[in-house]
Short mmCIF file of C-alpha atoms and ligand atoms in Angstrom, two decimals:
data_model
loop_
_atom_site.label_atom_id
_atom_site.label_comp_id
_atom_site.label_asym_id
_atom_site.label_seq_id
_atom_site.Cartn_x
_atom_site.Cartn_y
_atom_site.Cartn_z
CA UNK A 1 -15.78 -27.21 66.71
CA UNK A 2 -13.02 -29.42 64.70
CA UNK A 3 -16.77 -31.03 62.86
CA UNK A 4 -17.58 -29.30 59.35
CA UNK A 5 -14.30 -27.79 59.23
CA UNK A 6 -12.20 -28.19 55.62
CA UNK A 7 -8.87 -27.99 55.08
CA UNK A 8 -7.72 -24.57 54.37
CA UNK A 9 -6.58 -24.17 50.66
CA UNK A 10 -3.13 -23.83 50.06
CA UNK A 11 -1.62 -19.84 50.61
CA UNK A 12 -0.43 -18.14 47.43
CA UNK A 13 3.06 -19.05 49.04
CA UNK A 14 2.85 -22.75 49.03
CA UNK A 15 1.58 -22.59 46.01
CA UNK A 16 4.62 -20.39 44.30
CA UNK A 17 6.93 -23.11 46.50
CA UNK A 18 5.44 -25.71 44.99
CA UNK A 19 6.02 -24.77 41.78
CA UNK A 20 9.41 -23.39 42.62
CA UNK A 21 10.10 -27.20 43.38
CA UNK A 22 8.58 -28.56 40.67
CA UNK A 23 11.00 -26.07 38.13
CA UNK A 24 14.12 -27.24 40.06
CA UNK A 25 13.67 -30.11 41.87
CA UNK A 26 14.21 -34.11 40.50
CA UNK A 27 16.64 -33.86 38.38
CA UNK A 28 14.50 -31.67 35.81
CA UNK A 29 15.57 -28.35 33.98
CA UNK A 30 14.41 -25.46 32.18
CA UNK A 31 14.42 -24.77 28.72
CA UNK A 32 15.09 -20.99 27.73
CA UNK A 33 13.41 -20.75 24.81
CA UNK A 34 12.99 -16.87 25.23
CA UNK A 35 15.07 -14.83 22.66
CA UNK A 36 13.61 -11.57 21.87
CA UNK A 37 12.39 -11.10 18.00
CA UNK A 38 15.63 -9.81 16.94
CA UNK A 39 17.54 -11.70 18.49
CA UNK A 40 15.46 -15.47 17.09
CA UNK A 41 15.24 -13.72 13.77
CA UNK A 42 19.44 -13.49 13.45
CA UNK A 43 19.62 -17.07 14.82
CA UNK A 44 16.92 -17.88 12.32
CA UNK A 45 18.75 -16.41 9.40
CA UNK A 46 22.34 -17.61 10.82
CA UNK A 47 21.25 -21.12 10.41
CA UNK A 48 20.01 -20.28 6.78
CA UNK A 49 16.40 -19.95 7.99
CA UNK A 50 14.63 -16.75 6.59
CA UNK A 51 12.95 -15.23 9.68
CA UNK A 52 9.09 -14.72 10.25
CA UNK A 53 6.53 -14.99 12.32
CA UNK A 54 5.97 -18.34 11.43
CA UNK A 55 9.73 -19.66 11.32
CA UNK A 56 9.85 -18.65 14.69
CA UNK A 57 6.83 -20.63 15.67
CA UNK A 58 7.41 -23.29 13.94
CA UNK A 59 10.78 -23.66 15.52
CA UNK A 60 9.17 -23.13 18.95
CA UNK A 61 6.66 -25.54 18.14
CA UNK A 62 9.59 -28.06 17.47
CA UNK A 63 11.21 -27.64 20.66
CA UNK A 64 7.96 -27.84 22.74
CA UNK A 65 6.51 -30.63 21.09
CA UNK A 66 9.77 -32.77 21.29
CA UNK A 67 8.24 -36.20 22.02
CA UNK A 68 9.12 -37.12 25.95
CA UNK A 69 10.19 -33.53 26.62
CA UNK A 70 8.53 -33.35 29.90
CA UNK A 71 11.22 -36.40 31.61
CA UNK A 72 14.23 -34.19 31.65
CA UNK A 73 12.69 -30.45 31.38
CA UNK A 74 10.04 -28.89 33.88
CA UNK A 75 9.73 -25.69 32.20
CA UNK A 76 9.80 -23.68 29.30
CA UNK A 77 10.74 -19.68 29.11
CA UNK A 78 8.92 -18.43 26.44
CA UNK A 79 8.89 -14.47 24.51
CA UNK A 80 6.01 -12.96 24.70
CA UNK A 81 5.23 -13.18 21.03
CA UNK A 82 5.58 -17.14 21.29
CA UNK A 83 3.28 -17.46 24.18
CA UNK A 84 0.32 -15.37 22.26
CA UNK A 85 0.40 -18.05 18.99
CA UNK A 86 -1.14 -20.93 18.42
CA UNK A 87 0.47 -24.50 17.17
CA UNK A 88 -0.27 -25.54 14.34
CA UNK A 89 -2.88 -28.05 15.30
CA UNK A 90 -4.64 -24.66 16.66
CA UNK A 91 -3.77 -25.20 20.85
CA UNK A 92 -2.57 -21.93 22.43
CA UNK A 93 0.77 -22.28 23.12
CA UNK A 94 0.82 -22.27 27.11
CA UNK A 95 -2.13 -24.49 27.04
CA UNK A 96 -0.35 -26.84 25.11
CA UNK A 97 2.59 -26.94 27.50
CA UNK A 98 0.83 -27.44 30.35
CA UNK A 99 -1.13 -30.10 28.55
CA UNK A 100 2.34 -31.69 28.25
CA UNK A 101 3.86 -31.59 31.42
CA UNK A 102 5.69 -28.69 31.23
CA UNK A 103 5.21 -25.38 32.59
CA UNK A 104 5.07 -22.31 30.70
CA UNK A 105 7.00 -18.93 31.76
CA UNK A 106 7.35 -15.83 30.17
CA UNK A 107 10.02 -13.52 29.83
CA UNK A 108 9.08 -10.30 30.88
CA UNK A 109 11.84 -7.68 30.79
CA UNK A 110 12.28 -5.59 27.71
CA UNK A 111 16.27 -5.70 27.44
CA UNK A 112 18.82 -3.38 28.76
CA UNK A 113 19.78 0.16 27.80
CA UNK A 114 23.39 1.41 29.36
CA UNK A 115 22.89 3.39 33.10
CA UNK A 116 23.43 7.08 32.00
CA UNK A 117 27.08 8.11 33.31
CA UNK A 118 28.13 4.55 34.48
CA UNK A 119 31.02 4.04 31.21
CA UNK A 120 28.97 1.13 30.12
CA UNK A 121 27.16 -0.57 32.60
CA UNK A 122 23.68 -1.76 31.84
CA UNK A 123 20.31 -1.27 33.48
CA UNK A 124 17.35 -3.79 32.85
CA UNK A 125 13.85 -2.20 31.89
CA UNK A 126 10.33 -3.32 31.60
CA UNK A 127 9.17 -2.18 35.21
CA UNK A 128 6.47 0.05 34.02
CA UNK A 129 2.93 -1.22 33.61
CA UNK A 130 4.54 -4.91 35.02
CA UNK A 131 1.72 -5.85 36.86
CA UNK A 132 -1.16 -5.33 34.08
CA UNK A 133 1.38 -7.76 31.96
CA UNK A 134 1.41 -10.40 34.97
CA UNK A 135 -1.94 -9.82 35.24
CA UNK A 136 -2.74 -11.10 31.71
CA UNK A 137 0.08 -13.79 31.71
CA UNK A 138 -1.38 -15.27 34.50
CA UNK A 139 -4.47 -15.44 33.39
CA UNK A 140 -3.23 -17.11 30.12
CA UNK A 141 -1.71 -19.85 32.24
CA UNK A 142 1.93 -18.51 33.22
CA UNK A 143 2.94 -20.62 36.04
CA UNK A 144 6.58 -18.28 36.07
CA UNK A 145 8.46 -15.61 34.69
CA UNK A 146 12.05 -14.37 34.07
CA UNK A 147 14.14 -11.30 34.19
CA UNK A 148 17.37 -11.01 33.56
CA UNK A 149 19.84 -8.30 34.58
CA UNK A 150 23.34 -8.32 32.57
CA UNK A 151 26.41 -7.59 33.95
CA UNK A 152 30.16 -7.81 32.07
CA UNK A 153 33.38 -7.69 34.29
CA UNK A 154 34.74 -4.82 33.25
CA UNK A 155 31.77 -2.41 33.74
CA UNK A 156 29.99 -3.76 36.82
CA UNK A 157 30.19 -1.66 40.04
CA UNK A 158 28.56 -1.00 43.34
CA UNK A 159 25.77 1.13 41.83
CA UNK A 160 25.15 -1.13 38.74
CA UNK A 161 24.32 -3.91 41.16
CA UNK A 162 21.96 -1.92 42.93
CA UNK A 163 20.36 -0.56 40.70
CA UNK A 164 19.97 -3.90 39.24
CA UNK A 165 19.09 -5.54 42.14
CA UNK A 166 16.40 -2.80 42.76
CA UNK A 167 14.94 -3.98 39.29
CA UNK A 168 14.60 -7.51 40.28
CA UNK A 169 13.49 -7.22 43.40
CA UNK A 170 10.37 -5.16 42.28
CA UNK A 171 9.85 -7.58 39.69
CA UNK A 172 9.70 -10.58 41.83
CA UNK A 173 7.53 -9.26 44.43
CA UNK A 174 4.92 -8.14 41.24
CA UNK A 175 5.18 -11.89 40.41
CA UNK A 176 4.62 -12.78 43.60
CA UNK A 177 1.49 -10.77 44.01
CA UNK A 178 0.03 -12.42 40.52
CA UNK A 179 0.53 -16.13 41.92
CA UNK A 180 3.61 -16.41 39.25
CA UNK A 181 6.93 -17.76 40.29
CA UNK A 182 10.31 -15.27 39.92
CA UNK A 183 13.10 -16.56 37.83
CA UNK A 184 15.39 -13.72 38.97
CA UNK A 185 18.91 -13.67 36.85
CA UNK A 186 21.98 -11.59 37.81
CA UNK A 187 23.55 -12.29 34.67
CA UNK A 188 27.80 -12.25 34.85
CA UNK A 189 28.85 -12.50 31.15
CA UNK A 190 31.34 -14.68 29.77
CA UNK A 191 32.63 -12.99 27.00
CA UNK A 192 35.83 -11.53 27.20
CA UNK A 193 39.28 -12.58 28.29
CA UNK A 194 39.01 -12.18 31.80
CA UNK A 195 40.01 -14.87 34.43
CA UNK A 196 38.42 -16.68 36.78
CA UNK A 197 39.02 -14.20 39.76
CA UNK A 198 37.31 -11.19 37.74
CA UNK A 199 33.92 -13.46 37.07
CA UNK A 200 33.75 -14.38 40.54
CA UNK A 201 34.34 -10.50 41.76
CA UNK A 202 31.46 -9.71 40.17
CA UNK A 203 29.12 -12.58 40.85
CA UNK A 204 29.35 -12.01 44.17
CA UNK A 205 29.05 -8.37 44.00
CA UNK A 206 25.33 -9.31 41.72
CA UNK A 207 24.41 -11.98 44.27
CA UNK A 208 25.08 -9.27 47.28
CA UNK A 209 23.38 -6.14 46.16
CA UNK A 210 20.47 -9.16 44.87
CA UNK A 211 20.00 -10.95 48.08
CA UNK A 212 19.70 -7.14 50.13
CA UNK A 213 17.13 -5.58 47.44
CA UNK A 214 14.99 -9.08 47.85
CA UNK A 215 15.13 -8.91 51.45
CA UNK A 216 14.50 -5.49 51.59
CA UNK A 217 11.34 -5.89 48.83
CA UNK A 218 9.83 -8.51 51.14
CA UNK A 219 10.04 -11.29 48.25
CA UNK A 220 9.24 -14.32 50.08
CA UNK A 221 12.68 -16.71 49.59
CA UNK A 222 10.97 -19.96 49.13
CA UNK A 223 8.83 -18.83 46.16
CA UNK A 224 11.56 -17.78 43.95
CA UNK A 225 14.22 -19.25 41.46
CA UNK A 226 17.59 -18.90 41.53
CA UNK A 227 19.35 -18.34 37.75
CA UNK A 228 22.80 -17.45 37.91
CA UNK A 229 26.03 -18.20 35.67
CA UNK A 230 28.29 -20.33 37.07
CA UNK A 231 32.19 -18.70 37.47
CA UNK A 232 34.20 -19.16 34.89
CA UNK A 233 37.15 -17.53 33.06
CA UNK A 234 36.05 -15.48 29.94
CA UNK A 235 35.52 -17.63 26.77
CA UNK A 236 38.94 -16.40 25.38
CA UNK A 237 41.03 -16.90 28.16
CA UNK A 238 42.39 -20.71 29.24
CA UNK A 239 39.78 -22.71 30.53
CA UNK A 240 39.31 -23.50 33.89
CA UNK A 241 38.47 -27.38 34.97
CA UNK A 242 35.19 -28.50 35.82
CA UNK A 243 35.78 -28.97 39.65
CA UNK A 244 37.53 -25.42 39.94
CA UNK A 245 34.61 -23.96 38.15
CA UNK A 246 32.20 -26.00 40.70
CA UNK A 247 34.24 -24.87 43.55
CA UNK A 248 34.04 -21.36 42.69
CA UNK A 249 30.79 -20.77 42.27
CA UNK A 250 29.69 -22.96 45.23
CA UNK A 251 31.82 -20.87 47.38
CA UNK A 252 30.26 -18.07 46.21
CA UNK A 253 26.77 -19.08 46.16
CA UNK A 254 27.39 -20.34 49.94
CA UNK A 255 28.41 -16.86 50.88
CA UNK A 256 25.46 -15.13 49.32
CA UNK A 257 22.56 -17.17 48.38
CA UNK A 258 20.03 -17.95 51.78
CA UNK A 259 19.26 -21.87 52.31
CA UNK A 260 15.46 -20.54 52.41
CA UNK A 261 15.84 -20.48 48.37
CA UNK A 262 13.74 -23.92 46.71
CA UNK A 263 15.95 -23.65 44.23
CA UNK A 264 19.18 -22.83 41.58
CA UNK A 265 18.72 -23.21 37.77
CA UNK A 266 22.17 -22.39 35.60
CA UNK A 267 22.04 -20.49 32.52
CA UNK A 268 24.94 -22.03 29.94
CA UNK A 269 26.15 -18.45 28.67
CA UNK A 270 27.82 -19.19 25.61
CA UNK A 271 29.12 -22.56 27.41
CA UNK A 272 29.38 -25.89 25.01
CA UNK A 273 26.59 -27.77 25.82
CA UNK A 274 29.62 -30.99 27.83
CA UNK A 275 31.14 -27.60 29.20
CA UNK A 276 27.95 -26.60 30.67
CA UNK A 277 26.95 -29.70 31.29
CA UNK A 278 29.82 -30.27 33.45
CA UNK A 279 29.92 -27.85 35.19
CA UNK A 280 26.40 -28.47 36.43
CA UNK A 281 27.72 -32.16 37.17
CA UNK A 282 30.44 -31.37 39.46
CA UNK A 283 28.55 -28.54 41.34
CA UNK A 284 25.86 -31.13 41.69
CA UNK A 285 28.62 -33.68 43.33
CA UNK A 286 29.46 -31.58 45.61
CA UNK A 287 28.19 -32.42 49.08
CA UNK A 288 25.88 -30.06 51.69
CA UNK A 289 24.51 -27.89 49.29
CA UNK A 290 21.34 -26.79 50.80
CA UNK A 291 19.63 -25.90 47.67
CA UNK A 292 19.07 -28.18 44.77
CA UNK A 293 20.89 -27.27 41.32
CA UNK A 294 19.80 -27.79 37.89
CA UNK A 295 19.92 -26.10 34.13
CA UNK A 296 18.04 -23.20 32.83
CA UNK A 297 19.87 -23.36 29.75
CA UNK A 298 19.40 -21.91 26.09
CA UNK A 299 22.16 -22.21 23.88
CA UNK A 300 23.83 -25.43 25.32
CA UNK A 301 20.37 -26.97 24.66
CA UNK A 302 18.86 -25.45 20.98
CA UNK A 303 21.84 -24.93 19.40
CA UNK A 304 22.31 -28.23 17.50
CA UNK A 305 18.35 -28.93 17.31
CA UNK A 306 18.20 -25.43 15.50
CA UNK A 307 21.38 -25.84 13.28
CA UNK A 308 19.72 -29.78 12.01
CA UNK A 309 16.41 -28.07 11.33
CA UNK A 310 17.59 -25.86 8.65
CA UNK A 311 13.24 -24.87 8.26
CA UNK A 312 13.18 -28.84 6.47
CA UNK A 313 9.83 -30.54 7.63
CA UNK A 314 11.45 -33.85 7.07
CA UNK A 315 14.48 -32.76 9.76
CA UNK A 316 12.06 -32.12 12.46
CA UNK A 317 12.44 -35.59 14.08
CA UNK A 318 16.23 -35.19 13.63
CA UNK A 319 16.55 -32.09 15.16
CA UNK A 320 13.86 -33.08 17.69
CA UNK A 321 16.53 -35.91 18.65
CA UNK A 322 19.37 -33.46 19.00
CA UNK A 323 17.44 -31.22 21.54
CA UNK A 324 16.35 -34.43 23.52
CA UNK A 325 19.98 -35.87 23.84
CA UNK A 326 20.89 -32.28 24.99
CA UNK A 327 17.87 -32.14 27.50
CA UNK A 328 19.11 -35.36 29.17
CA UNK A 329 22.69 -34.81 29.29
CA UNK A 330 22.01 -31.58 31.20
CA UNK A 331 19.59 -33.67 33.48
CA UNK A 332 21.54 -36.42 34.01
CA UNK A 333 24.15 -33.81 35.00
CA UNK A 334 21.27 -32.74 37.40
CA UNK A 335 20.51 -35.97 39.06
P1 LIG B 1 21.89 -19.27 27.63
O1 LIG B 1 21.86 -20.58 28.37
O2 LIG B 1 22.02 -19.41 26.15
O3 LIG B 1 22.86 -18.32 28.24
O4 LIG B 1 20.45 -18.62 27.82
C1 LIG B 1 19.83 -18.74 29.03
C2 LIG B 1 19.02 -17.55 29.27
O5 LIG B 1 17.82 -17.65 29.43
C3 LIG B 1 19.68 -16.26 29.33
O6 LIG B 1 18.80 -15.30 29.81
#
């Protein structure tokens, strides 16, 4: 009976674990490349770049085609109106990511808009019509996807996490059903002049109400990635040091986040890219974690590439270098 028989191809689920390790695992990170239009345009124009279509790709196209990218980052998160151009040289963009080592995701959410009757608190859209947009994504290469719910201290309740959680959990089992890995981000702001006690209140109110609407969704745990914020105190209250910071949000991540999850990518927040950097370092030291961490950072990582560019040809290379040295701090932190 055992003659003519093949090896069965892998499920859909090892395959979204497998790439689930690849995003996370070996000391490699992900580079959030994602902003919205608006949002690129006023970073664009704050670095005394006048924003278009083009000076968006063409910064894009600098960060992708950073030479040796691939060693310290897996992944790229890109907007949807990056992942529909071309380079220059003509290559769609996805194509030409996963023709250099690195996978292509897409962001998929379409922002927040404030829960009606919740004094502030935010709700994440882009639910309707998701799985004709994973559909095509997929089909254009998209190997995983993002969605990030936002949450700030002082607004963030019971029913805000919920509700949130609810989001992401549909979401992640849509991506699931198209073959495309879940980035799913319960996102605790750090602005403000909160302390440390008030980010970590919420956190683990996010990571709560996230874990039950998963479970209760049926996501499958090992095809998913983990992108939280680590716990800090707000960025204008006194810092907290690195190894209280890793503490923290071990502890809580230990309380909420199942051992069945492949893997935990950090977004920086608003962080300095040593801050961030070091955090990730001494969360990484710390021993009997059962997931692996990494970075799934924007800021900490573009910042200084963007702010060398200035839209000069001739500082591509330069700011090329300043996103690489970034890329490998954070990855060295990983390692
Ligand atoms: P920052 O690291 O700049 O916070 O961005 C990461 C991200 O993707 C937020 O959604």
């Amino acid at each position: 009976m055992l003659l003519g028989m093949t090896t069965a191809p892998p499920t859909d689920l090892s395959t979204l674990a497998a790439i689930a390790a690849q995003m996370t695992h070996g000391g490699r990170g992900i580079l959030a490349a994602d902003e919205s239009i608006k949002t690129m345009s006023l970073r664009l124009e704050e670095a005394g770049v006048p924003a278009s279509e083009t000076a968006r790709r063409d910064y894009r196209e600098l960060l992708l085609t950073a030479p040796g990218l691939s060693e310290p980052v897996s992944g790229i998160i890109l907007a949807d109106e990056t992942f529909g151009q071309q380079l220059s040289d003509g290559r769609a963009v996805p194509d030409a990511a996963h023709e250099l080592g690195i996978l292509p995701g897409i962001k998929v959410d379409t922002g927040t808009s404030p829960l009606p009757g919740q004094g502030g608190a935010l709700i994440t859209e882009g639910l309707d019509g998701l799985g004709a947009r994973l559909a095509s994504y997929a089909e254009r290469g998209a190997a995983f996807a993002k969605w990030r719910a936002v949450f700030d201290v002082n607004t963030a309740d019971e029913y805000s996490a919920q509700a949130n959680g609810a989001a992401l959990a549909r979401y992640a089992a849509l991506c699931q059903e198209h073959g495309i890995v879940p980035i799913v981000e319960p996102e605790v702001l750090c602005t403000g002049d909160h302390d440390l006690a008030a980010s970590d209140k919420t956190t683990r109110l996010a990571l709560a109400a996230l874990f039950d609407a998963l479970g209760a969704a049926g996501v499958d745990l090992a095809g998913i990635v983990l992108k939280p914020n680590f716990i800090t105190p707000g960025l204008g209250a006194a810092p907290a040091s690195a190894a209280d910071v890793a503490a923290a949000t071990f502890s809580a991540l230990s309380d909420n986040v199942p051992a069945a999850v492949p893997g935990i990518a950090f977004l920086s927040g608003g962080h300095t890219t040593d801050d961030a950097c070091a955090f990730l370092g001494a969360l990484n030291a710390i021993e009997g974690r059962p997931w692996p961490v990494t970075f799934s950072f924007g800021r900490a990582l573009v910042s200084d590439a963007l702010n060398t560019w200035h839209g000069e040809t001739q500082k591509v290379t330069a700011a090329q270098d300043r996103l690489l040295a970034n890329c490998n701090q954070a990855a060295a932190a990983a390692r």
